[in-house]
PDB file of C-alpha atoms in Angstrom:
ATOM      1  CA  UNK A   1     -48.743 -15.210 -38.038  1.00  0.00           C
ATOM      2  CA  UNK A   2     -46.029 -13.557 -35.864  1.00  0.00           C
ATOM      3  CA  UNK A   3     -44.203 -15.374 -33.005  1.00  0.00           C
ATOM      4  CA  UNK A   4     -44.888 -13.351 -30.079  1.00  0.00           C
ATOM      5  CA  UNK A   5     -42.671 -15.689 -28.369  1.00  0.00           C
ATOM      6  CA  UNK A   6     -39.261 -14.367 -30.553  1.00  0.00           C
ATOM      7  CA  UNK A   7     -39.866 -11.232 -29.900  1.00  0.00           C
ATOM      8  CA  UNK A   8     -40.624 -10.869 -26.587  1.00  0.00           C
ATOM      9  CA  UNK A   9     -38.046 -13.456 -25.605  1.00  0.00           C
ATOM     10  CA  UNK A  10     -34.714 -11.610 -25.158  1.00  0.00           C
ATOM     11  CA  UNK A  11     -36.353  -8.674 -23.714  1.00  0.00           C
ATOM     12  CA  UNK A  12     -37.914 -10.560 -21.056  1.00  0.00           C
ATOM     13  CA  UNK A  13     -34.571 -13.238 -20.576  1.00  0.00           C
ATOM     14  CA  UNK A  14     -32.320 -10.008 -20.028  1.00  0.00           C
ATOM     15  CA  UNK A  15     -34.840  -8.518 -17.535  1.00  0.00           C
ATOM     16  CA  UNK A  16     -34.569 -11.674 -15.567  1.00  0.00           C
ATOM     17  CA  UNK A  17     -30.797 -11.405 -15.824  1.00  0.00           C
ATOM     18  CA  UNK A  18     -31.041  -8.230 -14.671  1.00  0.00           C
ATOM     19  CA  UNK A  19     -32.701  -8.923 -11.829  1.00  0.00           C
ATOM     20  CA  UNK A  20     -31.167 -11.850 -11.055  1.00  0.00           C
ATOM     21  CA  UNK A  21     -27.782  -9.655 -10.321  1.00  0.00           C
ATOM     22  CA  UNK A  22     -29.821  -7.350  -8.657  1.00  0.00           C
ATOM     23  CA  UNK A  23     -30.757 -10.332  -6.101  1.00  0.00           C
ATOM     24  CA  UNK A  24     -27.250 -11.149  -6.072  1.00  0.00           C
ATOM     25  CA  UNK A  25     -26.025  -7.692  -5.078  1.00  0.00           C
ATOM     26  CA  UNK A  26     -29.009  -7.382  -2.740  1.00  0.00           C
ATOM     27  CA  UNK A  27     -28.371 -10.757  -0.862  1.00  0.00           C
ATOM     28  CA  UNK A  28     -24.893 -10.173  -0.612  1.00  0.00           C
ATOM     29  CA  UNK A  29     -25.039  -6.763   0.865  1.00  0.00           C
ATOM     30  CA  UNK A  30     -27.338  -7.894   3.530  1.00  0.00           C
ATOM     31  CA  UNK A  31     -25.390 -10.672   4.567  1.00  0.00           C
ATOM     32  CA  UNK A  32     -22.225  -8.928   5.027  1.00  0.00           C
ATOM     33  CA  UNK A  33     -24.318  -6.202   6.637  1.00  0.00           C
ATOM     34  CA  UNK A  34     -25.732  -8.661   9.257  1.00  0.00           C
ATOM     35  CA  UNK A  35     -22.371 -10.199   9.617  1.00  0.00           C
ATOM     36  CA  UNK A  36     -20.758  -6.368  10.527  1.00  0.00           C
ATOM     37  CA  UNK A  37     -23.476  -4.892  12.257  1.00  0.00           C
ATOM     38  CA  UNK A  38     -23.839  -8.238  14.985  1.00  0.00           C
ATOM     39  CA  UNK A  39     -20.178  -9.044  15.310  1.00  0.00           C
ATOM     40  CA  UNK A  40     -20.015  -5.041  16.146  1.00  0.00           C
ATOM     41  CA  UNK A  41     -22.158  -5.426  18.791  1.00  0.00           C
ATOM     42  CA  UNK A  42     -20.847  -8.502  20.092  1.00  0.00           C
ATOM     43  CA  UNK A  43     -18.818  -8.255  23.867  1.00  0.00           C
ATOM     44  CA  UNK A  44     -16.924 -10.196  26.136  1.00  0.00           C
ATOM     45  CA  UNK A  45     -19.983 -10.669  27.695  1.00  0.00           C
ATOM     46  CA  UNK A  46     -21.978 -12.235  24.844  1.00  0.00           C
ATOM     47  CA  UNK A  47     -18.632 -14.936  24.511  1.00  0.00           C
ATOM     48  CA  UNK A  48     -18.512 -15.929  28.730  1.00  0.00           C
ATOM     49  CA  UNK A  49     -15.899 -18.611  29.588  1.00  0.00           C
ATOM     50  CA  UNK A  50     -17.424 -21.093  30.850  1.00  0.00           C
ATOM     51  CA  UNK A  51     -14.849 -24.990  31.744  1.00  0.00           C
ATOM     52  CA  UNK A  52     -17.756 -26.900  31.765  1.00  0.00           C
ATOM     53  CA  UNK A  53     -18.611 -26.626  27.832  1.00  0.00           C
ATOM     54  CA  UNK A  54     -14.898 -26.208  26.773  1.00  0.00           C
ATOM     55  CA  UNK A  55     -13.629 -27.874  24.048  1.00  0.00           C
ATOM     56  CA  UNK A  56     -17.986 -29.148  22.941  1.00  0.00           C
ATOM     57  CA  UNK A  57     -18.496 -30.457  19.311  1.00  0.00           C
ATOM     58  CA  UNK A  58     -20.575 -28.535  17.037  1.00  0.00           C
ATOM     59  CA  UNK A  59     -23.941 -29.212  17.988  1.00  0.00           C
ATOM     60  CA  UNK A  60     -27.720 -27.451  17.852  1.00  0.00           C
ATOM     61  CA  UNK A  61     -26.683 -25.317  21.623  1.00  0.00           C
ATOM     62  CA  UNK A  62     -22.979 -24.065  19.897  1.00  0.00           C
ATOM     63  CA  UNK A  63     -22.987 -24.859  15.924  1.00  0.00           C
ATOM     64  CA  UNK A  64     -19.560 -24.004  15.680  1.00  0.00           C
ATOM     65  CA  UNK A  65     -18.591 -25.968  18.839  1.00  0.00           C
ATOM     66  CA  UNK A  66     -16.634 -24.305  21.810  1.00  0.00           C
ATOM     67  CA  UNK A  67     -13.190 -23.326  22.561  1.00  0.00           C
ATOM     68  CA  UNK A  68     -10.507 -24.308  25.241  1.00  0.00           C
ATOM     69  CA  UNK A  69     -12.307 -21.982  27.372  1.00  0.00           C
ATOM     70  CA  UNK A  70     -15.762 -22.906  26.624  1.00  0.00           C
ATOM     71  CA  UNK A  71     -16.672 -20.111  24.521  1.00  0.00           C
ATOM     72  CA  UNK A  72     -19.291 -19.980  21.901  1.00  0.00           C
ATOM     73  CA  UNK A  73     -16.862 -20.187  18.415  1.00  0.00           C
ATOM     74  CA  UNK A  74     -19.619 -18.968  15.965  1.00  0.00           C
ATOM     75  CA  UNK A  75     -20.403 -15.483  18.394  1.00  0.00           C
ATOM     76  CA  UNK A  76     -16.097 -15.538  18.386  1.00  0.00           C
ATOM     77  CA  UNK A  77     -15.928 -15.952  14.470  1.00  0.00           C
ATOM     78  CA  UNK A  78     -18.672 -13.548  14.113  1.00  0.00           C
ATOM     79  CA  UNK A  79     -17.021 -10.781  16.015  1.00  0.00           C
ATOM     80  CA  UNK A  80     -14.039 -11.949  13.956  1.00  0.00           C
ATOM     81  CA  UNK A  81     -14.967 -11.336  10.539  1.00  0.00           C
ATOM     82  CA  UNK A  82     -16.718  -8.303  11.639  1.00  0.00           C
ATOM     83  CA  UNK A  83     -13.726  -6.635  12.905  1.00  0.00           C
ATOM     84  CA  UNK A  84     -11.805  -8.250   9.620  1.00  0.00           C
ATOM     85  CA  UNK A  85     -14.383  -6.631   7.130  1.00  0.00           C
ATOM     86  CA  UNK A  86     -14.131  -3.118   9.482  1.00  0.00           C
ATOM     87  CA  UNK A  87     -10.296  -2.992   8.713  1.00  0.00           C
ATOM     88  CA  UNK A  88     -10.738  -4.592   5.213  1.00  0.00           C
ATOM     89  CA  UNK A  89     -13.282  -1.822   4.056  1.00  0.00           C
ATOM     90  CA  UNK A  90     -11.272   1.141   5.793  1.00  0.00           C
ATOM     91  CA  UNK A  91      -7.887   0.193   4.092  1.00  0.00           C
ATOM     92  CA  UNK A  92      -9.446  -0.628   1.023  1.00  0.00           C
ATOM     93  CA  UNK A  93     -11.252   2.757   0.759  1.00  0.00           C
ATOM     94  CA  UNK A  94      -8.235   4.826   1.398  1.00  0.00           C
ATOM     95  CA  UNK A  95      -6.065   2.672  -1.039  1.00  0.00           C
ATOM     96  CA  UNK A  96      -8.834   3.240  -3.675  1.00  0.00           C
ATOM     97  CA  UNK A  97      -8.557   6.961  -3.020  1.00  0.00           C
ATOM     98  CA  UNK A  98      -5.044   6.959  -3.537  1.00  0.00           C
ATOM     99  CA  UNK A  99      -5.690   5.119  -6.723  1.00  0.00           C
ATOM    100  CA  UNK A 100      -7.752   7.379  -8.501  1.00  0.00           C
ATOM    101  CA  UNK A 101      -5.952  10.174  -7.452  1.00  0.00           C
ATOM    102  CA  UNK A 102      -2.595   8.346  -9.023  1.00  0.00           C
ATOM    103  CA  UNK A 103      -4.723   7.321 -12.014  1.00  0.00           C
ATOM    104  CA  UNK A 104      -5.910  10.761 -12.789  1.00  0.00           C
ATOM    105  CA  UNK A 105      -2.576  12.886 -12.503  1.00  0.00           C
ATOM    106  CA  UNK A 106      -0.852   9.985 -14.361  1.00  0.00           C
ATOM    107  CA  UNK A 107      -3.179  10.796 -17.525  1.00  0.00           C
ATOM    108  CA  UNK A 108      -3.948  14.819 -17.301  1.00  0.00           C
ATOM    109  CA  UNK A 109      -0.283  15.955 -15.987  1.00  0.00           C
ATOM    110  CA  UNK A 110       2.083  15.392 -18.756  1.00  0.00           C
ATOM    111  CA  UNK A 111       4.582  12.786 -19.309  1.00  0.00           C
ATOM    112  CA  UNK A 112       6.759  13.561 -16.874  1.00  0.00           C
ATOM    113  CA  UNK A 113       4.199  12.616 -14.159  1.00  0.00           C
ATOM    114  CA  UNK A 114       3.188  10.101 -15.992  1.00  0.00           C
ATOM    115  CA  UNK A 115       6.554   8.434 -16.248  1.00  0.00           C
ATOM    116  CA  UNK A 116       7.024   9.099 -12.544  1.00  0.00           C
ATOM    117  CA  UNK A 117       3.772   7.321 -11.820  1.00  0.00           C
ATOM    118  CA  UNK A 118       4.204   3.917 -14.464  1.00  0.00           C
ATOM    119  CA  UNK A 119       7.780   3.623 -12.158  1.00  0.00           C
ATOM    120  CA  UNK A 120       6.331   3.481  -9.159  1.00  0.00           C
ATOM    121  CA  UNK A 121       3.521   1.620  -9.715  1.00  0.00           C
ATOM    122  CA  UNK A 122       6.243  -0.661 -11.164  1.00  0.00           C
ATOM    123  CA  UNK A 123       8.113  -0.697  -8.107  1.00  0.00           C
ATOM    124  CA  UNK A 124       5.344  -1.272  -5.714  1.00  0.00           C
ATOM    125  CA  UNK A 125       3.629  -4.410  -8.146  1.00  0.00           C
ATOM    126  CA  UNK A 126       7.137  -5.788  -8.595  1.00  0.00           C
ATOM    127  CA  UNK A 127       7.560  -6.476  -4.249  1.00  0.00           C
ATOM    128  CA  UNK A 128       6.018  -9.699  -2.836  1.00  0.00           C
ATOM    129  CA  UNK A 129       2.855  -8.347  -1.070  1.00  0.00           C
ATOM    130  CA  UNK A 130       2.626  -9.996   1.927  1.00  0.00           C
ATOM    131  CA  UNK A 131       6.493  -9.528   2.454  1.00  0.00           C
ATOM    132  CA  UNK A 132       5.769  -5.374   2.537  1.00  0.00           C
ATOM    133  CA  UNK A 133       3.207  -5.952   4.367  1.00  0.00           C
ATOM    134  CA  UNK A 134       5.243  -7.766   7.295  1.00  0.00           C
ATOM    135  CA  UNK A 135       7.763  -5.298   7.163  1.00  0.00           C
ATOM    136  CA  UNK A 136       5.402  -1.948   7.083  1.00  0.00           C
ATOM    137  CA  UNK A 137       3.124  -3.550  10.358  1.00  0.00           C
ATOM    138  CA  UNK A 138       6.555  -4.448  11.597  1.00  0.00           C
ATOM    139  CA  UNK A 139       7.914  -0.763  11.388  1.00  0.00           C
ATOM    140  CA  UNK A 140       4.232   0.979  12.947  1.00  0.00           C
ATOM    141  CA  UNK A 141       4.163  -1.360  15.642  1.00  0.00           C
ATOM    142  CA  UNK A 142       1.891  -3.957  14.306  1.00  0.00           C
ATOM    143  CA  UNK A 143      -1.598  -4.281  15.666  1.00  0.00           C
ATOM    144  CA  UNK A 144      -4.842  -2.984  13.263  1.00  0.00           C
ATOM    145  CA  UNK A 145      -3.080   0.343  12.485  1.00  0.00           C
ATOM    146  CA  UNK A 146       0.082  -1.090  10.526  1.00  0.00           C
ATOM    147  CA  UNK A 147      -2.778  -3.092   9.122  1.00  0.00           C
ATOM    148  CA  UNK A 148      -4.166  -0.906   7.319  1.00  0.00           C
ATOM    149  CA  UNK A 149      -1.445   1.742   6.432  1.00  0.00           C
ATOM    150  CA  UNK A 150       0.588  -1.331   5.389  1.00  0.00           C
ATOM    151  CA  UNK A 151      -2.497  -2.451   2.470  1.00  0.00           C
ATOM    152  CA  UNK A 152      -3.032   1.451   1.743  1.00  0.00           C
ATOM    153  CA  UNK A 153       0.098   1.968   0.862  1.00  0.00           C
ATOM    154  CA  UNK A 154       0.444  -1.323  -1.564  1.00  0.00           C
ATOM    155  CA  UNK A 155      -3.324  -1.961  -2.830  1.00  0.00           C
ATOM    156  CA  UNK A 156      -3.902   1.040  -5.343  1.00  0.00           C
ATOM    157  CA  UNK A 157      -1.700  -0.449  -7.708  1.00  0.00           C
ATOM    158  CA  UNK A 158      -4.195  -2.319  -9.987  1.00  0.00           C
ATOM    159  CA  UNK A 159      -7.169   0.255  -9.702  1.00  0.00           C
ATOM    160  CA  UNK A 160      -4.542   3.323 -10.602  1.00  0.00           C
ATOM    161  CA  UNK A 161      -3.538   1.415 -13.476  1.00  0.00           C
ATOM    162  CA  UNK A 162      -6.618   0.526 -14.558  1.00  0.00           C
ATOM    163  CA  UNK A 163      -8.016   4.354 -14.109  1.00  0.00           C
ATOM    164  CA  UNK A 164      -5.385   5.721 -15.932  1.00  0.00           C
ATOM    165  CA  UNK A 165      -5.747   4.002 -19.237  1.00  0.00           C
ATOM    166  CA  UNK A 166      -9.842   4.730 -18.936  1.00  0.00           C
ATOM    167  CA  UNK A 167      -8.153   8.227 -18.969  1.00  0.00           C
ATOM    168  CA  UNK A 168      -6.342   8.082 -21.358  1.00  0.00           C
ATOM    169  CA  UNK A 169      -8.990   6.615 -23.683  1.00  0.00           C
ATOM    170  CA  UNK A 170     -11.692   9.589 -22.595  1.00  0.00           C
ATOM    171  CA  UNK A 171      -9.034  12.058 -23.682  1.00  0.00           C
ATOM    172  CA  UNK A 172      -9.236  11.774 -27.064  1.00  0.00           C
ATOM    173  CA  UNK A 173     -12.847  11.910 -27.050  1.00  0.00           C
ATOM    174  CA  UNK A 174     -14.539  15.038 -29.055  1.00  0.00           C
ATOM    175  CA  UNK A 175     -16.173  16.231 -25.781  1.00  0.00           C
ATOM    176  CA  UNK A 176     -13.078  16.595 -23.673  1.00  0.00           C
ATOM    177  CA  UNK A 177     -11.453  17.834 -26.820  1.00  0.00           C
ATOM    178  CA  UNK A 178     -13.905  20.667 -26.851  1.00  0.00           C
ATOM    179  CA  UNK A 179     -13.711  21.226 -23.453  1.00  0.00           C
ATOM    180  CA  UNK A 180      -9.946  21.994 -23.938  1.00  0.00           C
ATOM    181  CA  UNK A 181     -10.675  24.598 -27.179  1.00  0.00           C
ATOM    182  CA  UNK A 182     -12.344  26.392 -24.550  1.00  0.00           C
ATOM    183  CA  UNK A 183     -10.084  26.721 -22.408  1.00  0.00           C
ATOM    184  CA  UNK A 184     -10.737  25.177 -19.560  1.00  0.00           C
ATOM    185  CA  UNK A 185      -8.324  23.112 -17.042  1.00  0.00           C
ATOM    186  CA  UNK A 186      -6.755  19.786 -16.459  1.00  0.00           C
ATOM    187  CA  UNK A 187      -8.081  19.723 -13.636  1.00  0.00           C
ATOM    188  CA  UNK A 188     -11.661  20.861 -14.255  1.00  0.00           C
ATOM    189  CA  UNK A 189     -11.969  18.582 -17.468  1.00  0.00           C
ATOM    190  CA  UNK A 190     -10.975  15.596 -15.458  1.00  0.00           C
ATOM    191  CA  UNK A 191     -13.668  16.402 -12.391  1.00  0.00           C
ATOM    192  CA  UNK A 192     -16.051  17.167 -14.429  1.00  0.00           C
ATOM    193  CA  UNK A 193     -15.912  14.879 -17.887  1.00  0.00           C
ATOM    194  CA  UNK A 194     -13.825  12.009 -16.308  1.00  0.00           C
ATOM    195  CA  UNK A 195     -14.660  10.764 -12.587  1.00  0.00           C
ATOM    196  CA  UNK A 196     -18.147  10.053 -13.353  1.00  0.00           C
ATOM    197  CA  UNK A 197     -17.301   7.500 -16.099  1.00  0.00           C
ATOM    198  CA  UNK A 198     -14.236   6.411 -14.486  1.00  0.00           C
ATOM    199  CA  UNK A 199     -16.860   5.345 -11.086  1.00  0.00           C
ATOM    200  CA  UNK A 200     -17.983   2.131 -12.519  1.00  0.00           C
ATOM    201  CA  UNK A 201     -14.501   0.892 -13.149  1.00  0.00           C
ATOM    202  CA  UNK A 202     -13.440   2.439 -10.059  1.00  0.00           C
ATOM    203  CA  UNK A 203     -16.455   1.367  -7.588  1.00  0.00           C
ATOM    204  CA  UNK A 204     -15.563  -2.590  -9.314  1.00  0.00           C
ATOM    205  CA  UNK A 205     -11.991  -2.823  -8.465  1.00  0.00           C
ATOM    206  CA  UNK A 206     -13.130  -1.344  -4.800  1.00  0.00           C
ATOM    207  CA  UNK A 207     -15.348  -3.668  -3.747  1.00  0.00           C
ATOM    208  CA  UNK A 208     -12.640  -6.551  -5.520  1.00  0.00           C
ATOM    209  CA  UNK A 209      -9.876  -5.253  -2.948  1.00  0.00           C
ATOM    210  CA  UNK A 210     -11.583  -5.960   0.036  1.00  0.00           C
ATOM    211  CA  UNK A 211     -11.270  -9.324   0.044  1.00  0.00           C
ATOM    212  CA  UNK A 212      -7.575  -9.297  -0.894  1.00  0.00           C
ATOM    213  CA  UNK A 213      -7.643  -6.750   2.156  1.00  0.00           C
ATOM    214  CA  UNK A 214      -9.032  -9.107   4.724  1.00  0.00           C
ATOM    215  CA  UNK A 215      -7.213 -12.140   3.678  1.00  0.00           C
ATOM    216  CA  UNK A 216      -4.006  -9.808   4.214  1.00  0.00           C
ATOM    217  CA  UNK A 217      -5.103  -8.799   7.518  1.00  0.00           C
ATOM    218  CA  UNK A 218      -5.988 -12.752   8.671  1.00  0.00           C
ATOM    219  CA  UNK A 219      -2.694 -13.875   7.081  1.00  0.00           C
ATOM    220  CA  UNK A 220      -0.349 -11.390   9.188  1.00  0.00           C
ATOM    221  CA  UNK A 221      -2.309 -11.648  12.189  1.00  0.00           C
ATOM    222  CA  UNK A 222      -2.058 -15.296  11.996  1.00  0.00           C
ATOM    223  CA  UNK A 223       1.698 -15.151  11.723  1.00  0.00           C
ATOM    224  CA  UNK A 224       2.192 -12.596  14.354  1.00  0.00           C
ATOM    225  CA  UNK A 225       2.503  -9.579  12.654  1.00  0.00           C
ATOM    226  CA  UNK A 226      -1.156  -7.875  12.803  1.00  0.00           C
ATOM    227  CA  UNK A 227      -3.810  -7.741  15.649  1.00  0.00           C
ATOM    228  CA  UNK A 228      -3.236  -8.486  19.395  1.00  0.00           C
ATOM    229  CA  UNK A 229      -3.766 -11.812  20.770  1.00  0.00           C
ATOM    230  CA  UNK A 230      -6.112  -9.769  22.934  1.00  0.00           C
ATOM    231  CA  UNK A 231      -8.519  -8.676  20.203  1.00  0.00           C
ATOM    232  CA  UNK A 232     -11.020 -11.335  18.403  1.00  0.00           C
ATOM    233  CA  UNK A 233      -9.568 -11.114  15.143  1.00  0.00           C
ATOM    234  CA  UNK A 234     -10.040 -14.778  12.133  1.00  0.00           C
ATOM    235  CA  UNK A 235      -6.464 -14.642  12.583  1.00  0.00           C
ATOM    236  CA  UNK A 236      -5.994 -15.148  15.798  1.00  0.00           C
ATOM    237  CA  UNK A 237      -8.452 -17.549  16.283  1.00  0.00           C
ATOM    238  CA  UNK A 238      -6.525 -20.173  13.870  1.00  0.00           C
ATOM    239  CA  UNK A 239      -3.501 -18.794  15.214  1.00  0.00           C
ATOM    240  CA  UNK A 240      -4.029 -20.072  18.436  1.00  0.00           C
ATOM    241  CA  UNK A 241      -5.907 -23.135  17.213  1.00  0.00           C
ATOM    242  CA  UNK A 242      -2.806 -24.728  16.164  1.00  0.00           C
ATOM    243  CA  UNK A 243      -2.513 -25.968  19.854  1.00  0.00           C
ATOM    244  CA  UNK A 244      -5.356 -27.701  19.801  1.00  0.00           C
ATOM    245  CA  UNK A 245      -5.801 -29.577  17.047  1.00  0.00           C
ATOM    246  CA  UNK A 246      -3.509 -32.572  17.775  1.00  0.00           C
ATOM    247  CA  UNK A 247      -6.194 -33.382  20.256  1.00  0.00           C
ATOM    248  CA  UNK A 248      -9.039 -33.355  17.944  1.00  0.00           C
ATOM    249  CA  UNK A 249     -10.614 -30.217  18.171  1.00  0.00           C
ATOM    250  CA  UNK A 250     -11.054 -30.105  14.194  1.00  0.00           C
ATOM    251  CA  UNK A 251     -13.794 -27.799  14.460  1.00  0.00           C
ATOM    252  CA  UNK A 252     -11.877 -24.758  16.596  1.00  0.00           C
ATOM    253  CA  UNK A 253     -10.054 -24.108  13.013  1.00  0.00           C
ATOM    254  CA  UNK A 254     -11.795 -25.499  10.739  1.00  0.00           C
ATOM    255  CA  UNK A 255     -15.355 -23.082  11.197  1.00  0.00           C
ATOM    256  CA  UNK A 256     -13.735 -20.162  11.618  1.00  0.00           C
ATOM    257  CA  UNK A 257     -11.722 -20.691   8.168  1.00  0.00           C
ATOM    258  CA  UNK A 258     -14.770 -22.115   6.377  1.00  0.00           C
ATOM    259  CA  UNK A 259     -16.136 -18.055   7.421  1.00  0.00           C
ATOM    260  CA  UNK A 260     -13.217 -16.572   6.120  1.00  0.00           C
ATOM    261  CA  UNK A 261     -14.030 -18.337   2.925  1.00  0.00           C
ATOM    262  CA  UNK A 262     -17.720 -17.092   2.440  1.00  0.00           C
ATOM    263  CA  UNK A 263     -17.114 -13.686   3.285  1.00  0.00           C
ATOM    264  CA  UNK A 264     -14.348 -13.472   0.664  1.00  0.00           C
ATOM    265  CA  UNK A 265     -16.832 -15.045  -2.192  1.00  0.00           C
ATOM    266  CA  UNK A 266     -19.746 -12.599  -1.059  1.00  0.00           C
ATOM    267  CA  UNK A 267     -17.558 -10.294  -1.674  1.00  0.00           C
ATOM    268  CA  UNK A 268     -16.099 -11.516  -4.917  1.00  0.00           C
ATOM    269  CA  UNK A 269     -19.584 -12.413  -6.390  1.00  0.00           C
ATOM    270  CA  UNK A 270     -21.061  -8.858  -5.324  1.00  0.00           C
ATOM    271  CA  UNK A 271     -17.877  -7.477  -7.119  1.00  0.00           C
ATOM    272  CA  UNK A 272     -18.755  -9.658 -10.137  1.00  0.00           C
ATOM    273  CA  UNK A 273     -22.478  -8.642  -9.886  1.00  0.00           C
ATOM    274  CA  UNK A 274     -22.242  -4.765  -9.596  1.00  0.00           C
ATOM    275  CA  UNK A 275     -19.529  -5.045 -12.712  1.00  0.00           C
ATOM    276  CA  UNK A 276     -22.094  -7.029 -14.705  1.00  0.00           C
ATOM    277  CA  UNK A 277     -24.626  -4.335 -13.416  1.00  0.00           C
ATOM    278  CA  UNK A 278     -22.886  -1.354 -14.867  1.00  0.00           C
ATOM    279  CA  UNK A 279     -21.742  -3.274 -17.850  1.00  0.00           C
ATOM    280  CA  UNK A 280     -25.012  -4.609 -19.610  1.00  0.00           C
ATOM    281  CA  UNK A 281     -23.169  -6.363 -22.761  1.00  0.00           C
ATOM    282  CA  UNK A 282     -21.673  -8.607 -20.312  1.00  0.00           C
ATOM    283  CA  UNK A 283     -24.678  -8.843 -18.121  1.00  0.00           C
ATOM    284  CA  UNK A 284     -26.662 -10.285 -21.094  1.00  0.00           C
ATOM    285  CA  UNK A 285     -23.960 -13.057 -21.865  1.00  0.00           C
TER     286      UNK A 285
END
């Protein structure tokens, strides 16, 4: 008599892995999407100062406590990350652009190009990030702009790389080999036979740089170099909360950088989950 059980089993364990990273991908999307989409919304006059609740514990009225003002820290944090994960998903976007373009010419226009390419991708990997980064913001007059131009310019390393030997391995392939005895173009052989299998590995290391992007944009706002004091930004929040935690206000830093933290794992596990989603040998591990 046959054991249903054995054959049915791995079928119906990999479906539930499969959905499991579905869920994963799901939650994660929504939560960062609630996170943007209410922070976005958020005003001055949603965060009122108010002396008589300044400086409050976290409690059930303010669960992330108040400030020095008296202003609710969790709407502040919230408009924070919001405004961190705007900035993080712009830079990131145009970085990854410049990556694939890099990636591609690097493999399809000769070694020359290629060359050129590996020694500046060399150049930019070998500088200390967050040094660059000080000195680009620095140079465009800080604020969200040198931001972002400063990771766009310095992010596309890895993805580049990583594009450009997927490249080079699709080259030698027998369909874009008969592509070529037909004549037809560098150009047209990579749109057409190599971006859409390059888009997994692409769409992964995207969604992996924007939380190196908006732990960049906290760390040289917090040390002076990124948004204005005026704007609500995670880094300027425990910039200025420095002041106040001699007298005990724990909380005023403490929330905000616990938020910092989740946003960069959602990030990292819906990363993790959409790579295990396009790859389903390592999905099923």
């Amino acid at each position: 008599m046959k054991n249903n059980h054995s054959v049915a089993g791995p079928g119906k364990a990999g479906w539930n892995i499969r959905k499991k990273t579905i869920a994963y991908i799901c939650l994660c999307t929504m939560l960062l999407s609630v996170i943007f989409i209410w922070g976005h919304f958020l005003t001055e006059e949603h965060m009122p100062v108010s002396f008589a609740e300044k400086g409050l514990k976290p409690s059930a009225d303010h669960i992330f406590g108040t400030d020095w003002f008296g202003r609710d820290m969790f709407l502040r944090t919230m408009k924070g990350l919001s405004l961190s994960i705007l900035i993080g998903v712009i830079a990131s976007v145009s970085s990854g652009i410049i990556a694939i373009a890099i990636g591609v010419a690097a493999a399809v226009c000769g070694k020359r190009v290629d060359a050129f390419i590996g020694w500046l991708t060399d150049v930019f990997m070998g500088m200390p990030h967050l040094i660059f980064l000080l000195l680009v913001s620095f140079v465009t007059g800080k604020g969200a702009r040198g931001i972002m131009i400063g990771i766009i310019i310095t992010h596309w390393t890895y993805i580049s790389r990583v594009i450009r030997a997927e490249v080079l391995q699709l080259r030698s392939s027998q369909y874009v080999k008969a592509a070529k005895s037909f004549g037809k173009s560098n150009w047209h052989i990579a749109n057409e036979h190599m971006l859409p299998h390059i888009f997994p590995q692409f769409f992964v290391g995207l969604i992996l740089m924007f939380p190196h992007a908006i732990l960049h944009e906290a760390s040289l706002t917090f040390l002076g170099f990124g948004l204005s004091p005026h704007q609500p930004g995670i880094g300027v929040i425990l910039s200025e909360s420095l002041n106040y935690l001699s007298t005990g206000q724990w909380w005023i830093a403490l929330m905000p950088g616990l938020s910092l933290l989740l946003i960069v794992r959602l990030f990292d596990i819906l990363g993790e989950s959409v790579q295990a989603l396009f790859n389903p040998h390592r999905a099923h591990e």
